[in-house]
């Protein structure tokens, strides 16, 4: 902040103080939220500030509190539903506490990714960092720890960092067991492409949960896995393949995400297959499409994951000695929501 800016800021606080009939120090405390001010006085100062259009300078506030009131967020995608929902939850929770966020769209291993860690994050123009759906390298984890800022992860474990996630293996097992409990034995899993694995092995873990449930039920999983993009068109394309031949058509499908599941339902409708009378479909996510297509799903509440990450960060900022245990994982149990896409299999004639 320049001397001119500092003088202008002090002058404006003086104007607010005069209008509210309080001392400048009282006006400053009321607007910054630091220090005791009665609610009546605070309301009078805020009203005076609004009257003259005064906004607290973030630079001046940072000089007083040592905080930037900004959080850095690193994320691999911003155009996919889960990540967009997490960001929405983070943003809403930060705004409620007077914070904003600086977003870094993190590419795969590359010089561009290295620059984010070595330059942009190293400038420390934020109070904390949230890592969303990113499996960080050991070097990257070390770099973030050296920043000396609170750090929370979403999506999977990060060394020495409090993380928030669902258990993908358990979620997939629960989804498959739902179909098994209805009496299905001819079940397939349409999941992510394994060679295009998401961070934290989401595709592999959901396949592992499916396989575990089927094996525990004494059923074979040979030929029961079909790879798909995590999109509605991907699900539609794979649905046409899986359902196109009536001689090998399953009675139940566990889709790794709701968008794949909806694509399969659309394919089934085009092929004249009734859902759920002839085919039961279940997904994972809690996507808005799920309700529209009456899809049974396991909701993983990405907005809540984002909100909890902010709560964790701000708690550590306010009380650094009360930090989370290194490597602590908070697992959110997904919620089974049963709709009209699953039922018992039709008796074979």
CSV table of N, CA and C in Angstrom, one decimal, residues 166-178 202 204-210 212-213 254 284 298 331-334:
chain,number,residue,atom,x,y,z
A,166,UNK,N,-15.2,-39.9,0.1
A,166,UNK,CA,-16.0,-41.1,0.3
A,166,UNK,C,-15.1,-42.3,0.1
A,167,UNK,N,-15.5,-43.5,0.6
A,167,UNK,CA,-14.8,-44.7,0.3
A,167,UNK,C,-15.4,-45.3,-1.0
A,168,UNK,N,-14.6,-45.2,-2.1
A,168,UNK,CA,-15.2,-45.6,-3.4
A,168,UNK,C,-15.4,-47.1,-3.4
A,169,UNK,N,-14.5,-47.9,-2.8
A,169,UNK,CA,-14.7,-49.3,-2.8
A,169,UNK,C,-16.0,-49.7,-2.1
A,170,UNK,N,-16.2,-49.1,-0.9
A,170,UNK,CA,-17.4,-49.4,-0.1
A,170,UNK,C,-18.7,-48.9,-0.8
A,171,UNK,N,-18.6,-47.7,-1.5
A,171,UNK,CA,-19.8,-47.2,-2.2
A,171,UNK,C,-20.2,-48.1,-3.4
A,172,UNK,N,-19.2,-48.6,-4.1
A,172,UNK,CA,-19.5,-49.5,-5.2
A,172,UNK,C,-20.0,-50.8,-4.7
A,173,UNK,N,-19.5,-51.3,-3.6
A,173,UNK,CA,-20.0,-52.5,-3.0
A,173,UNK,C,-21.4,-52.4,-2.6
A,174,UNK,N,-21.8,-51.3,-2.0
A,174,UNK,CA,-23.1,-51.0,-1.5
A,174,UNK,C,-24.1,-50.9,-2.7
A,175,UNK,N,-23.7,-50.3,-3.8
A,175,UNK,CA,-24.5,-50.2,-5.0
A,175,UNK,C,-24.8,-51.5,-5.6
A,176,UNK,N,-23.7,-52.4,-5.7
A,176,UNK,CA,-23.9,-53.7,-6.2
A,176,UNK,C,-24.8,-54.6,-5.3
A,177,UNK,N,-24.6,-54.4,-4.0
A,177,UNK,CA,-25.3,-55.2,-3.1
A,177,UNK,C,-26.8,-54.9,-3.1
A,178,UNK,N,-27.1,-53.6,-3.5
A,178,UNK,CA,-28.5,-53.2,-3.7
A,178,UNK,C,-29.2,-54.0,-4.8
A,202,UNK,N,-10.1,-43.8,-8.6
A,202,UNK,CA,-11.5,-43.9,-8.5
A,202,UNK,C,-12.1,-45.0,-9.3
A,204,UNK,N,-10.6,-47.8,-10.6
A,204,UNK,CA,-10.2,-49.1,-10.1
A,204,UNK,C,-10.9,-49.5,-8.8
A,205,UNK,N,-11.1,-48.5,-7.9
A,205,UNK,CA,-11.7,-48.8,-6.6
A,205,UNK,C,-13.2,-49.1,-6.7
A,206,UNK,N,-13.9,-48.5,-7.7
A,206,UNK,CA,-15.3,-48.8,-7.9
A,206,UNK,C,-15.4,-50.2,-8.5
A,207,UNK,N,-14.5,-50.5,-9.4
A,207,UNK,CA,-14.5,-51.9,-10.0
A,207,UNK,C,-14.2,-52.9,-8.9
A,208,UNK,N,-13.3,-52.5,-8.0
A,208,UNK,CA,-12.9,-53.4,-6.9
A,208,UNK,C,-14.1,-53.7,-6.0
A,209,UNK,N,-14.9,-52.6,-5.7
A,209,UNK,CA,-16.1,-52.8,-4.8
A,209,UNK,C,-17.1,-53.7,-5.5
A,210,UNK,N,-17.3,-53.5,-6.8
A,210,UNK,CA,-18.3,-54.3,-7.6
A,210,UNK,C,-17.8,-55.8,-7.5
A,212,UNK,N,-15.9,-57.3,-5.4
A,212,UNK,CA,-16.0,-57.8,-4.0
A,212,UNK,C,-17.4,-58.3,-3.7
A,213,UNK,N,-18.4,-57.5,-4.1
A,213,UNK,CA,-19.8,-57.8,-3.8
A,213,UNK,C,-20.2,-59.0,-4.5
A,254,UNK,N,-24.6,-51.7,-12.6
A,254,UNK,CA,-24.1,-50.7,-11.7
A,254,UNK,C,-23.2,-49.8,-12.5
A,284,UNK,N,-23.7,-43.7,-8.9
A,284,UNK,CA,-23.1,-43.0,-7.8
A,284,UNK,C,-23.0,-41.5,-8.1
A,298,UNK,N,-26.3,-43.5,-5.2
A,298,UNK,CA,-25.7,-43.2,-3.9
A,298,UNK,C,-25.2,-41.8,-3.9
A,331,UNK,N,-14.2,-39.6,6.3
A,331,UNK,CA,-15.0,-40.3,5.3
A,331,UNK,C,-16.5,-40.0,5.5
A,332,UNK,N,-17.1,-39.5,4.4
A,332,UNK,CA,-18.5,-39.2,4.4
A,332,UNK,C,-19.3,-40.4,3.8
A,333,UNK,N,-20.1,-41.0,4.6
A,333,UNK,CA,-20.9,-42.1,4.0
A,333,UNK,C,-21.9,-41.7,3.0
A,334,UNK,N,-21.8,-42.3,1.8
A,334,UNK,CA,-22.8,-42.0,0.8
A,334,UNK,C,-24.2,-42.5,1.2
